[in-house]
Tab-separated table of C-alpha atoms and ligand atoms in Angstrom:
chain	number	residue	atom	x	y	z
T	1	UNK	CA	-0.035	-0.048	0.117
T	2	UNK	CA	1.100	3.573	-0.805
T	3	UNK	CA	1.163	6.173	2.002
T	4	UNK	CA	0.346	9.827	1.601
T	5	UNK	CA	0.380	12.913	3.856
T	6	UNK	CA	-1.578	16.275	3.452
T	7	UNK	CA	-1.273	19.239	5.739
T	8	UNK	CA	-4.329	21.575	5.690
T	9	UNK	CA	-3.844	24.721	7.059
T	10	UNK	CA	-6.338	27.737	6.814
T	11	UNK	CA	-3.646	30.209	6.036
T	12	UNK	CA	-3.096	29.187	2.674
T	13	UNK	CA	-6.017	29.856	0.430
T	14	UNK	CA	-6.056	29.776	-3.593
T	15	UNK	CA	-9.436	31.789	-3.678
T	16	UNK	CA	-13.146	31.427	-3.386
T	17	UNK	CA	-15.105	28.065	-4.359
T	18	UNK	CA	-16.958	29.590	-7.466
T	19	UNK	CA	-20.585	28.345	-8.010
T	20	UNK	CA	-19.725	29.094	-11.831
T	21	UNK	CA	-17.187	26.028	-11.517
T	22	UNK	CA	-20.171	23.840	-11.643
T	23	UNK	CA	-21.492	24.968	-15.078
T	24	UNK	CA	-22.481	22.151	-17.981
T	25	UNK	CA	-23.419	22.700	-21.551
T	26	UNK	CA	-26.145	22.013	-23.613
T	27	UNK	CA	-25.761	22.099	-27.331
T	28	UNK	CA	-27.992	21.323	-29.899
T	29	UNK	CA	-26.482	17.981	-30.798
T	30	UNK	CA	-27.791	14.574	-31.382
T	31	UNK	CA	-30.309	13.937	-28.375
T	32	UNK	CA	-28.945	16.661	-25.773
T	33	UNK	CA	-31.923	19.130	-26.961
T	34	UNK	CA	-34.467	16.877	-28.455
T	35	UNK	CA	-35.620	13.856	-25.968
T	36	UNK	CA	-32.898	15.234	-23.688
T	37	UNK	CA	-34.323	18.307	-21.532
T	38	UNK	CA	-36.947	18.576	-24.278
T	39	UNK	CA	-39.853	16.251	-24.923
T	40	UNK	CA	-43.339	17.082	-25.175
T	41	UNK	CA	-45.395	14.156	-24.533
T	42	UNK	CA	-43.117	12.484	-22.233
T	43	UNK	CA	-44.774	11.442	-19.278
T	44	UNK	CA	-42.928	13.935	-17.085
T	45	UNK	CA	-42.947	16.650	-19.346
T	46	UNK	CA	-44.387	20.023	-18.062
T	47	UNK	CA	-46.694	22.509	-20.325
T	48	UNK	CA	-43.463	23.655	-22.273
T	49	UNK	CA	-42.244	20.233	-22.993
T	50	UNK	CA	-39.343	20.182	-20.327
T	51	UNK	CA	-38.490	16.685	-19.195
T	52	UNK	CA	-39.197	16.948	-15.081
T	53	UNK	CA	-37.067	13.926	-14.458
T	54	UNK	CA	-34.233	15.759	-16.246
T	55	UNK	CA	-34.906	18.980	-14.543
T	56	UNK	CA	-34.755	17.063	-11.342
T	57	UNK	CA	-31.660	15.605	-11.981
T	58	UNK	CA	-30.085	18.733	-13.343
T	59	UNK	CA	-31.002	20.074	-10.107
T	60	UNK	CA	-29.505	17.218	-8.030
T	61	UNK	CA	-26.394	17.352	-10.351
T	62	UNK	CA	-25.729	20.736	-8.390
T	63	UNK	CA	-25.318	22.861	-11.996
T	64	UNK	CA	-25.111	26.628	-11.663
T	65	UNK	CA	-24.519	27.811	-15.309
T	66	UNK	CA	-25.523	26.120	-18.614
T	67	UNK	CA	-23.526	27.338	-22.032
T	68	UNK	CA	-25.856	27.597	-25.142
T	69	UNK	CA	-26.887	26.768	-27.854
T	70	UNK	CA	-22.981	25.246	-28.856
T	71	UNK	CA	-20.463	24.174	-29.573
T	72	UNK	CA	-19.972	23.765	-33.127
T	73	UNK	CA	-23.699	23.861	-33.824
T	74	UNK	CA	-23.513	28.023	-33.164
T	75	UNK	CA	-21.022	28.722	-35.674
T	76	UNK	CA	-23.798	28.043	-38.712
T	77	UNK	CA	-26.820	28.630	-36.162
T	78	UNK	CA	-29.617	31.373	-36.963
T	79	UNK	CA	-30.875	32.558	-33.729
T	80	UNK	CA	-33.852	34.165	-35.272
T	81	UNK	CA	-35.065	30.598	-36.732
T	82	UNK	CA	-35.964	29.701	-33.221
T	83	UNK	CA	-38.078	32.407	-32.139
T	84	UNK	CA	-41.822	33.236	-32.728
T	85	UNK	CA	-44.490	30.963	-33.632
T	86	UNK	CA	-43.294	27.333	-33.608
T	87	UNK	CA	-45.328	26.405	-36.799
T	88	UNK	CA	-43.289	29.450	-38.503
T	89	UNK	CA	-39.864	28.422	-37.501
T	90	UNK	CA	-37.817	26.987	-40.479
T	91	UNK	CA	-36.004	23.508	-40.557
T	92	UNK	CA	-32.556	23.768	-41.326
T	93	UNK	CA	-29.509	21.759	-41.850
T	94	UNK	CA	-26.753	21.574	-39.201
T	95	UNK	CA	-23.726	21.244	-41.051
T	96	UNK	CA	-21.549	20.677	-37.750
T	97	UNK	CA	-23.399	17.538	-37.298
T	98	UNK	CA	-25.067	16.463	-40.176
T	99	UNK	CA	-28.104	16.655	-38.589
T	100	UNK	CA	-31.627	18.629	-39.432
T	101	UNK	CA	-32.413	21.431	-36.863
T	102	UNK	CA	-36.028	21.549	-36.431
T	103	UNK	CA	-36.058	25.142	-34.618
T	104	UNK	CA	-38.671	23.782	-32.037
T	105	UNK	CA	-36.431	24.594	-29.324
T	106	UNK	CA	-34.785	28.049	-29.333
T	107	UNK	CA	-33.626	30.870	-27.185
T	108	UNK	CA	-37.048	31.280	-25.415
T	109	UNK	CA	-37.146	27.698	-24.627
T	110	UNK	CA	-34.062	27.769	-23.642
T	111	UNK	CA	-34.497	30.605	-21.006
T	112	UNK	CA	-37.580	29.152	-20.042
T	113	UNK	CA	-35.621	26.004	-18.922
T	114	UNK	CA	-32.812	27.778	-17.543
T	115	UNK	CA	-35.269	29.494	-15.358
T	116	UNK	CA	-37.219	26.197	-14.589
T	117	UNK	CA	-33.850	24.381	-13.661
T	118	UNK	CA	-32.430	27.358	-11.775
T	119	UNK	CA	-29.309	27.924	-13.760
T	120	UNK	CA	-27.556	31.017	-15.015
T	121	UNK	CA	-27.423	31.010	-18.668
T	122	UNK	CA	-24.342	31.637	-21.108
T	123	UNK	CA	-25.272	32.371	-24.218
T	124	UNK	CA	-22.623	31.839	-27.500
T	125	UNK	CA	-22.805	34.011	-30.479
T	126	UNK	CA	-22.149	32.707	-34.087
T	127	UNK	CA	-18.720	34.112	-35.356
T	128	UNK	CA	-18.350	31.380	-37.753
T	129	UNK	CA	-20.980	32.222	-40.648
T	130	UNK	CA	-21.926	35.306	-38.957
T	131	UNK	CA	-20.693	38.528	-37.530
T	132	UNK	CA	-21.042	41.965	-35.324
T	133	UNK	CA	-24.492	42.711	-36.498
T	134	UNK	CA	-26.109	39.109	-35.980
T	135	UNK	CA	-24.281	39.268	-32.454
T	136	UNK	CA	-25.980	42.464	-31.415
T	137	UNK	CA	-29.410	41.542	-32.809
T	138	UNK	CA	-29.571	38.612	-30.511
T	139	UNK	CA	-27.976	40.799	-27.609
T	140	UNK	CA	-30.779	43.381	-28.192
T	141	UNK	CA	-33.631	40.359	-28.458
T	142	UNK	CA	-32.036	39.128	-24.777
T	143	UNK	CA	-31.153	41.970	-23.000
T	144	UNK	CA	-32.719	45.384	-24.265
T	145	UNK	CA	-36.037	46.187	-22.539
T	146	UNK	CA	-37.776	47.262	-25.623
T	147	UNK	CA	-38.093	50.238	-28.248
T	148	UNK	CA	-35.961	48.666	-30.848
T	149	UNK	CA	-37.174	46.025	-33.619
T	150	UNK	CA	-35.574	42.678	-31.875
T	151	UNK	CA	-36.607	43.968	-28.380
T	152	UNK	CA	-39.838	44.528	-29.741
T	153	UNK	CA	-39.959	41.016	-31.056
T	154	UNK	CA	-39.139	39.556	-27.865
T	155	UNK	CA	-42.162	41.326	-26.301
T	156	UNK	CA	-44.314	40.135	-29.003
T	157	UNK	CA	-43.352	36.534	-28.566
T	158	UNK	CA	-44.676	36.909	-24.750
T	159	UNK	CA	-41.466	37.917	-22.988
T	160	UNK	CA	-42.028	41.502	-21.650
T	161	UNK	CA	-38.750	41.699	-19.417
T	162	UNK	CA	-35.269	41.386	-21.143
T	163	UNK	CA	-33.665	38.131	-19.992
T	164	UNK	CA	-30.195	40.242	-19.197
T	165	UNK	CA	-27.882	37.714	-19.842
T	166	UNK	CA	-24.608	38.470	-18.458
T	167	UNK	CA	-22.292	35.767	-19.719
T	168	UNK	CA	-21.746	35.506	-23.358
T	169	UNK	CA	-19.154	33.632	-25.509
T	170	UNK	CA	-17.629	35.297	-28.649
T	171	UNK	CA	-18.205	32.280	-30.984
T	172	UNK	CA	-16.847	28.627	-30.444
T	173	UNK	CA	-13.384	27.065	-30.815
T	174	UNK	CA	-12.466	28.960	-33.854
T	175	UNK	CA	-8.714	27.950	-33.826
T	176	UNK	CA	-10.385	24.284	-35.008
T	177	UNK	CA	-10.134	23.903	-38.425
T	178	UNK	CA	-13.230	21.495	-38.215
T	179	UNK	CA	-15.377	24.698	-37.306
T	180	UNK	CA	-17.648	26.398	-39.854
T	181	UNK	CA	-16.135	29.885	-40.547
T	182	UNK	CA	-12.845	28.402	-39.026
T	183	UNK	CA	-10.258	31.780	-38.546
T	184	UNK	CA	-6.431	32.598	-37.972
T	185	UNK	CA	-5.902	33.905	-35.080
T	186	UNK	CA	-5.402	37.225	-36.415
T	187	UNK	CA	-8.769	37.415	-38.350
T	188	UNK	CA	-10.529	35.926	-35.120
T	189	UNK	CA	-8.840	38.440	-32.973
T	190	UNK	CA	-10.374	41.420	-35.050
T	191	UNK	CA	-13.770	40.240	-35.308
T	192	UNK	CA	-13.745	39.337	-31.704
T	193	UNK	CA	-12.483	42.608	-30.624
T	194	UNK	CA	-15.041	44.534	-32.759
T	195	UNK	CA	-17.881	42.298	-31.533
T	196	UNK	CA	-17.027	42.651	-27.971
T	197	UNK	CA	-16.783	46.265	-28.515
T	198	UNK	CA	-20.038	46.545	-29.894
T	199	UNK	CA	-21.802	44.386	-27.655
T	200	UNK	CA	-20.452	46.298	-24.989
T	201	UNK	CA	-21.815	49.537	-26.565
T	202	UNK	CA	-25.471	48.162	-26.485
T	203	UNK	CA	-25.196	46.500	-22.738
T	204	UNK	CA	-21.801	47.542	-20.584
T	205	UNK	CA	-22.346	45.300	-17.924
T	206	UNK	CA	-21.629	41.850	-20.062
T	207	UNK	CA	-18.798	39.498	-19.216
T	208	UNK	CA	-17.486	38.167	-22.371
T	209	UNK	CA	-15.546	35.166	-23.178
T	210	UNK	CA	-13.184	35.303	-26.237
T	211	UNK	CA	-11.971	31.612	-27.770
T	212	UNK	CA	-9.040	30.082	-26.785
T	213	UNK	CA	-7.676	26.772	-27.721
T	214	UNK	CA	-9.664	23.616	-28.426
T	215	UNK	CA	-6.908	21.645	-26.585
T	216	UNK	CA	-3.140	22.046	-25.451
T	217	UNK	CA	-2.549	19.751	-28.333
T	218	UNK	CA	-3.520	22.299	-31.010
T	219	UNK	CA	-0.741	23.352	-33.062
T	220	UNK	CA	-1.416	27.137	-32.625
T	221	UNK	CA	-1.930	26.741	-28.592
T	222	UNK	CA	0.077	29.571	-26.810
T	223	UNK	CA	0.385	31.444	-30.153
T	224	UNK	CA	-3.105	31.500	-30.482
T	225	UNK	CA	-4.056	33.103	-27.336
T	226	UNK	CA	-0.929	35.623	-27.412
T	227	UNK	CA	-2.258	37.189	-30.870
T	228	UNK	CA	-6.131	36.754	-29.895
T	229	UNK	CA	-5.293	38.670	-26.248
T	230	UNK	CA	-3.400	41.050	-27.764
T	231	UNK	CA	-6.038	42.367	-29.983
T	232	UNK	CA	-8.918	41.846	-27.454
T	233	UNK	CA	-7.595	42.167	-23.890
T	234	UNK	CA	-9.421	45.344	-23.034
T	235	UNK	CA	-12.774	44.521	-24.432
T	236	UNK	CA	-12.944	40.748	-22.804
T	237	UNK	CA	-13.221	39.308	-19.164
T	238	UNK	CA	-12.094	35.678	-19.797
T	239	UNK	CA	-10.123	33.302	-22.451
T	240	UNK	CA	-11.962	30.073	-22.999
T	241	UNK	CA	-9.897	26.698	-22.875
T	242	UNK	CA	-11.486	23.189	-24.076
T	243	UNK	CA	-10.116	20.018	-23.015
T	244	UNK	CA	-11.142	16.284	-23.309
T	245	UNK	CA	-9.988	13.422	-22.198
T	246	UNK	CA	-9.886	9.688	-22.729
T	247	UNK	CA	-8.292	6.342	-22.065
T	248	UNK	CA	-6.234	5.480	-25.054
T	249	UNK	CA	-4.804	2.093	-26.148
T	250	UNK	CA	-5.289	1.026	-22.821
T	251	UNK	CA	-2.901	3.475	-20.944
T	252	UNK	CA	-4.868	3.675	-17.972
T	253	UNK	CA	-2.417	5.167	-15.875
T	254	UNK	CA	-1.978	8.235	-17.918
T	255	UNK	CA	-5.711	8.611	-18.418
T	256	UNK	CA	-5.896	8.756	-14.763
T	257	UNK	CA	-3.331	11.352	-14.688
T	258	UNK	CA	-5.401	13.679	-17.450
T	259	UNK	CA	-5.621	16.698	-14.694
T	260	UNK	CA	-1.948	17.067	-14.651
T	261	UNK	CA	-2.578	18.485	-18.582
T	262	UNK	CA	-5.319	20.447	-17.249
T	263	UNK	CA	-3.128	22.165	-14.570
T	264	UNK	CA	-0.312	22.886	-17.285
T	265	UNK	CA	-2.984	23.955	-19.654
T	266	UNK	CA	-4.747	26.592	-17.234
T	267	UNK	CA	-0.976	27.639	-16.043
T	268	UNK	CA	0.170	28.158	-19.642
T	269	UNK	CA	-3.021	30.464	-20.698
T	270	UNK	CA	-2.794	32.273	-17.341
T	271	UNK	CA	1.032	32.892	-18.243
T	272	UNK	CA	0.108	34.167	-21.501
T	273	UNK	CA	-2.471	36.224	-20.409
T	274	UNK	CA	-0.086	38.066	-17.874
T	275	UNK	CA	2.370	38.624	-20.312
T	276	UNK	CA	0.033	40.463	-22.698
T	277	UNK	CA	-1.108	42.548	-19.419
T	278	UNK	CA	2.686	43.147	-18.510
T	279	UNK	CA	3.567	44.412	-22.209
T	280	UNK	CA	0.342	46.773	-22.186
T	281	UNK	CA	0.794	48.031	-18.737
T	282	UNK	CA	-3.086	46.983	-18.217
T	283	UNK	CA	-4.477	46.602	-14.710
T	284	UNK	CA	-7.392	44.003	-15.568
T	285	UNK	CA	-6.659	40.463	-15.277
T	286	UNK	CA	-8.108	37.816	-17.590
T	287	UNK	CA	-9.588	34.759	-16.046
T	288	UNK	CA	-10.056	31.510	-17.622
T	289	UNK	CA	-13.487	29.880	-18.742
T	290	UNK	CA	-12.954	26.256	-18.901
T	291	UNK	CA	-16.091	25.886	-21.011
T	292	UNK	CA	-15.623	22.411	-22.264
T	293	UNK	CA	-14.178	19.653	-20.225
T	294	UNK	CA	-14.996	16.083	-19.954
T	295	UNK	CA	-13.693	12.454	-20.727
T	296	UNK	CA	-15.012	11.650	-24.586
T	297	UNK	CA	-14.178	8.659	-26.568
T	298	UNK	CA	-13.872	10.511	-30.183
T	299	UNK	CA	-12.933	7.563	-31.961
T	300	UNK	CA	-15.813	5.437	-31.113
T	301	UNK	CA	-18.626	5.149	-34.178
T	302	UNK	CA	-21.080	7.188	-32.028
T	303	UNK	CA	-18.908	10.390	-32.335
T	304	UNK	CA	-18.948	10.513	-36.035
T	305	UNK	CA	-21.863	12.466	-37.636
T	306	UNK	CA	-24.151	10.520	-39.819
T	307	UNK	CA	-22.874	10.444	-43.315
T	308	UNK	CA	-24.829	10.577	-46.891
T	309	UNK	CA	-28.096	12.207	-47.748
T	310	UNK	CA	-29.956	11.587	-44.570
T	311	UNK	CA	-30.090	14.624	-42.239
T	312	UNK	CA	-31.674	13.159	-39.212
T	313	UNK	CA	-33.330	15.299	-36.191
T	314	UNK	CA	-31.440	14.151	-33.069
T	315	UNK	CA	-29.533	11.749	-33.973
T	316	UNK	CA	-27.777	9.166	-31.642
T	317	UNK	CA	-24.495	11.020	-31.273
T	318	UNK	CA	-21.482	10.913	-28.834
T	319	UNK	CA	-23.581	9.142	-26.605
T	320	UNK	CA	-20.430	7.859	-24.539
T	321	UNK	CA	-21.178	5.361	-21.814
T	322	UNK	CA	-19.032	6.023	-18.761
T	323	UNK	CA	-17.229	3.557	-16.417
T	324	UNK	CA	-15.849	4.011	-12.905
T	325	UNK	CA	-12.083	5.193	-14.312
T	326	UNK	CA	-14.131	7.797	-16.423
T	327	UNK	CA	-15.815	9.281	-13.305
T	328	UNK	CA	-12.757	9.329	-11.294
T	329	UNK	CA	-11.205	11.092	-14.001
T	330	UNK	CA	-13.936	13.666	-13.627
T	331	UNK	CA	-13.482	13.695	-10.385
T	332	UNK	CA	-9.688	14.558	-10.569
T	333	UNK	CA	-10.524	17.145	-13.283
T	334	UNK	CA	-12.689	18.957	-10.763
T	335	UNK	CA	-10.176	19.047	-8.118
T	336	UNK	CA	-7.975	20.536	-10.732
T	337	UNK	CA	-10.963	23.452	-11.350
T	338	UNK	CA	-10.980	24.068	-7.945
T	339	UNK	CA	-7.129	24.028	-7.161
T	340	UNK	CA	-7.141	26.665	-9.870
T	341	UNK	CA	-10.004	28.787	-8.805
T	342	UNK	CA	-7.562	31.951	-8.419
T	343	UNK	CA	-7.400	31.697	-12.462
T	344	UNK	CA	-10.147	29.650	-13.450
T	345	UNK	CA	-13.638	31.351	-12.821
T	346	UNK	CA	-16.041	29.442	-14.779
T	347	UNK	CA	-16.316	26.103	-16.343
T	348	UNK	CA	-18.645	24.050	-18.072
T	349	UNK	CA	-18.700	20.252	-18.050
T	350	UNK	CA	-19.693	19.478	-21.606
T	351	UNK	CA	-22.152	18.274	-21.958
T	352	UNK	CA	-25.385	17.886	-19.590
T	353	UNK	CA	-27.595	15.054	-20.999
T	354	UNK	CA	-27.194	12.327	-23.750
T	355	UNK	CA	-24.059	13.761	-25.549
T	356	UNK	CA	-21.122	12.997	-23.418
T	357	UNK	CA	-23.229	13.653	-20.352
T	358	UNK	CA	-23.643	12.713	-16.628
T	359	UNK	CA	-27.506	12.319	-17.630
T	360	UNK	CA	-28.883	9.629	-19.996
T	361	UNK	CA	-32.431	9.691	-21.187
T	362	UNK	CA	-34.620	7.030	-23.024
T	363	UNK	CA	-37.277	8.640	-25.308
T	364	UNK	CA	-40.425	8.037	-23.901
T	365	UNK	CA	-38.555	6.264	-21.127
T	366	UNK	CA	-36.572	6.698	-17.957
T	367	UNK	CA	-33.595	9.496	-17.335
T	368	UNK	CA	-30.615	8.070	-15.146
T	369	UNK	CA	-27.232	8.559	-13.885
T	370	UNK	CA	-23.840	7.663	-15.326
T	371	UNK	CA	-20.764	7.116	-13.111
T	372	UNK	CA	-19.644	10.777	-13.899
T	373	UNK	CA	-22.787	12.291	-12.160
T	374	UNK	CA	-21.487	11.481	-8.818
T	375	UNK	CA	-18.322	13.031	-8.596
T	376	UNK	CA	-19.719	15.999	-10.087
T	377	UNK	CA	-22.897	16.419	-7.655
T	378	UNK	CA	-21.148	15.717	-4.721
T	379	UNK	CA	-18.324	18.151	-5.231
T	380	UNK	CA	-20.769	20.823	-6.414
T	381	UNK	CA	-22.898	19.853	-3.370
T	382	UNK	CA	-20.040	19.873	-0.777
T	383	UNK	CA	-17.318	22.376	-1.842
T	384	UNK	CA	-17.910	25.563	-0.077
T	385	UNK	CA	-15.867	28.439	1.255
T	386	UNK	CA	-12.393	28.870	0.331
T	387	UNK	CA	-9.998	26.590	-1.712
T	388	UNK	CA	-7.184	25.539	0.310
T	389	UNK	CA	-3.792	25.309	-1.188
T	390	UNK	CA	-2.302	22.025	0.323
T	391	UNK	CA	1.027	20.773	1.087
T	392	UNK	CA	1.088	16.854	-0.536
T	393	UNK	CA	3.511	14.276	0.173
T	394	UNK	CA	2.658	11.658	-2.248
T	395	UNK	CA	4.565	8.697	-3.818
T	396	UNK	CA	4.871	9.121	-7.556
T	397	UNK	CA	4.056	6.127	-10.147
T	398	UNK	CA	5.332	6.619	-13.734
T	399	UNK	CA	3.078	7.267	-16.790
T	400	UNK	CA	3.578	6.873	-20.325
T	401	UNK	CA	2.173	10.705	-21.343
T	402	UNK	CA	3.364	12.409	-18.469
T	403	UNK	CA	6.518	10.797	-16.913
T	404	UNK	CA	6.274	10.425	-13.129
T	405	UNK	CA	3.113	11.466	-11.313
T	406	UNK	CA	2.135	11.898	-7.706
T	407	UNK	CA	-0.772	8.957	-7.196
T	408	UNK	CA	-2.513	11.050	-5.131
T	409	UNK	CA	-4.906	13.987	-6.317
T	410	UNK	CA	-6.025	16.109	-3.938
T	411	UNK	CA	-7.687	19.255	-2.784
T	412	UNK	CA	-9.835	20.791	0.036
T	413	UNK	CA	-11.988	23.301	0.827
T	414	UNK	CA	-12.804	25.372	4.064
T	415	UNK	CA	-16.048	26.894	4.864
T	416	UNK	CA	-15.239	29.738	7.830
T	417	UNK	CA	-18.965	30.047	8.718
T	418	UNK	CA	-19.618	26.428	9.426
T	419	UNK	CA	-15.865	25.414	10.259
T	420	UNK	CA	-16.581	22.460	7.703
T	421	UNK	CA	-13.292	20.985	5.651
T	422	UNK	CA	-14.050	19.041	2.973
T	423	UNK	CA	-11.234	16.857	0.932
T	424	UNK	CA	-11.473	15.527	-2.486
T	425	UNK	CA	-9.235	12.979	-3.298
T	426	UNK	CA	-8.405	10.748	-6.303
T	427	UNK	CA	-6.144	7.825	-6.159
T	428	UNK	CA	-4.571	7.470	-9.391
T	429	UNK	CA	-2.628	4.263	-8.835
T	430	UNK	CA	-4.161	1.406	-10.838
T	431	UNK	CA	-2.660	-1.556	-8.479
T	432	UNK	CA	-2.128	0.003	-4.895
T	433	UNK	CA	-4.469	1.484	-2.387
T	434	UNK	CA	-3.512	4.700	-0.583
T	435	UNK	CA	-3.154	4.675	3.340
T	436	UNK	CA	-4.163	8.848	3.545
T	437	UNK	CA	-2.808	10.836	6.650
T	438	UNK	CA	-4.170	14.362	6.836
T	439	UNK	CA	-2.490	16.812	9.350
T	440	UNK	CA	-5.149	19.033	10.674
T	441	UNK	CA	-3.637	20.632	13.468
T	442	UNK	CA	-4.803	24.178	11.790
T	443	UNK	CA	-8.263	22.902	12.497
T	444	UNK	CA	-8.194	21.246	16.139
T	445	UNK	CA	-11.213	19.179	17.122
T	446	UNK	CA	-12.642	18.281	13.701
T	447	UNK	CA	-14.636	14.656	13.259
T	448	UNK	CA	-15.635	12.884	10.248
T	449	UNK	CA	-19.266	13.640	9.070
T	450	UNK	CA	-19.433	12.146	5.911
T	451	UNK	CA	-16.457	10.166	4.011
T	452	UNK	CA	-17.714	8.423	0.629
T	453	UNK	CA	-15.796	6.635	-2.044
T	454	UNK	CA	-16.521	5.522	-5.865
T	455	UNK	CA	-14.702	2.677	-6.609
T	456	UNK	CA	-15.259	-0.640	-8.073
T	457	UNK	CA	-12.984	-3.937	-8.257
T	458	UNK	CA	-14.094	-3.451	-11.657
T	459	UNK	CA	-13.022	-0.209	-13.274
T	460	UNK	CA	-14.789	-0.863	-16.151
T	461	UNK	CA	-17.823	-1.079	-14.828
T	462	UNK	CA	-20.562	1.168	-16.479
T	463	UNK	CA	-23.965	2.355	-15.327
T	464	UNK	CA	-27.292	1.530	-17.593
T	465	UNK	CA	-30.831	2.584	-17.566
T	466	UNK	CA	-31.593	-0.743	-15.627
T	467	UNK	CA	-28.693	-0.381	-13.422
T	468	UNK	CA	-27.625	3.086	-12.452
T	469	UNK	CA	-26.715	2.682	-8.655
T	470	UNK	CA	-24.470	-0.235	-8.008
T	471	UNK	CA	-21.489	1.876	-8.552
T	472	UNK	CA	-23.208	5.043	-6.494
T	473	UNK	CA	-20.311	6.285	-4.013
T	474	UNK	CA	-20.160	4.089	-0.657
T	475	UNK	CA	-19.743	4.933	2.940
T	476	UNK	CA	-15.928	4.850	3.275
T	477	UNK	CA	-15.732	3.381	6.873
T	478	UNK	CA	-11.845	3.570	6.929
T	479	UNK	CA	-12.294	7.282	7.563
T	480	UNK	CA	-11.233	8.335	10.877
T	481	UNK	CA	-10.222	11.354	13.060
T	482	UNK	CA	-7.555	11.306	16.146
T	483	UNK	CA	-5.740	13.675	17.645
T	484	UNK	CA	-6.039	16.117	14.742
T	485	UNK	CA	-4.967	13.734	12.258
T	486	UNK	CA	-7.744	12.103	9.742
T	487	UNK	CA	-6.319	8.783	8.196
T	488	UNK	CA	-8.430	7.129	5.449
T	489	UNK	CA	-7.871	4.165	2.882
T	490	UNK	CA	-8.409	5.094	-0.585
T	491	UNK	CA	-8.798	1.872	-2.893
T	492	UNK	CA	-6.802	2.269	-6.387
T	493	UNK	CA	-8.596	3.854	-9.180
T	494	UNK	CA	-10.753	5.994	-6.627
T	495	UNK	CA	-12.618	9.174	-6.125
T	496	UNK	CA	-13.447	9.970	-2.391
T	497	UNK	CA	-15.017	12.872	-0.528
T	498	UNK	CA	-14.298	13.205	3.324
T	499	UNK	CA	-16.502	15.950	5.083
T	500	UNK	CA	-15.170	16.864	8.236
T	501	UNK	CA	-17.277	19.423	11.011
T	502	UNK	CA	-16.830	20.528	14.208
T	503	UNK	CA	-16.732	17.778	16.810
H	1	AHR	O1	-18.963	18.843	-27.042
H	1	AHR	C1	-18.634	18.406	-28.123
H	1	AHR	C2	-18.254	19.398	-29.264
H	1	AHR	O2	-16.921	19.516	-29.218
H	1	AHR	C3	-18.442	20.655	-29.265
H	1	AHR	O3	-19.537	21.182	-29.974
H	1	AHR	C4	-17.337	21.741	-29.759
H	1	AHR	O4	-17.295	22.759	-29.475
H	1	AHR	C5	-16.083	20.696	-29.229
H	1	AHR	O5	-15.015	20.457	-30.208
């Protein structure tokens, strides 16, 4: 068994736990919208056609923000198609996912759904096939009270009060050659700066996200951020980061260490932003919106859009089934997002329902939780107060991708009001358990209120509509506090949460 020790001290604070860390993403892609969040006629659907079982699971997941409507989809989207009388809305081809878009769900439906689920919307504008004017039209529709064409259209459509959406993404993954309207960094920087400037003229209170890189493996990574931020720095608040991870060629050890890449990714983007800031002698800091992250097996057949002449509505696409190891990686990526809370001010698990998602649905049938649901829900529900910088002494194991990596990946939060300390910990080792020893002398008199572990002797175990409970996190009876030291055993390939309260 490995032995690892951690010291937790209230004086070492990284920054606050941000609710926006627990965002997700709804794209018009596959069955995320249609038969995902929206299925009129479903036995749980409300008068708007929103599935009640999905609304319930969304709340249980603890989602804060939802990014919409894409993703690659947004780069060809005409938002006007999705407003007004439903029977007059056109059907369009969605080139990104080779699907047909019926437009029966659009901005107003999304905003009603966001209200019903209690999430903050994060809206994306199309900078692929469109530009400044269409972004302004959408902003006017959403945020201007009235007295102008699109604002009055919204009122005609039955929405008197403006939505006043705060967070806006200036396009999506414009660095990716797969993107409709893909641009060079210089081309994108120009249009993003001008769009941001114009949007702020209409609504100065916006928080704007400029596109960063679609992954740390992108050939333009680094240079893209430098060029884009040099041009847009004054006009935006966030630069986006996207990252997907998967187990490649059976290399489980590297996969379990995916958060090493996420940590480096954030550090590199923050360093570039700070260099631009220093060179320009500016005060404002740009933060990272990690607005797409997850495990995604992109090589699987279901990740390929349908081919040929058929343009189906809501095809089965990207419906990855997640196993225990995938859930452990999701837990570990959340640990990384929390650890980087000083620079990552928003994040979105991509996506929410059916498409690489923690929540799955059967059309006309039940909704169920994937393995990845649990670490997200528990972290969102229990991380509170401030994130602490930990002193970690962990054994290392060799990985093919990242070299030697600590087997223990961990973070802790401290809520000064309640006195609660919560430790989130992943054992990345494929073979060895970890005996964890936490020095709590900075927080005398704590006891274990709850300790749970997600693990399975078979890390390839997956949930299904029939059995989605076998792998729910179980109480970890080994977790104990004595003499201001917490001790627990963490099985191999596991994610754990230990909640400590005043005795
Ligand atoms: O989330 C799936 C896709 O991944 C999104 O549409 C795109 O932005 C990214 O490449």
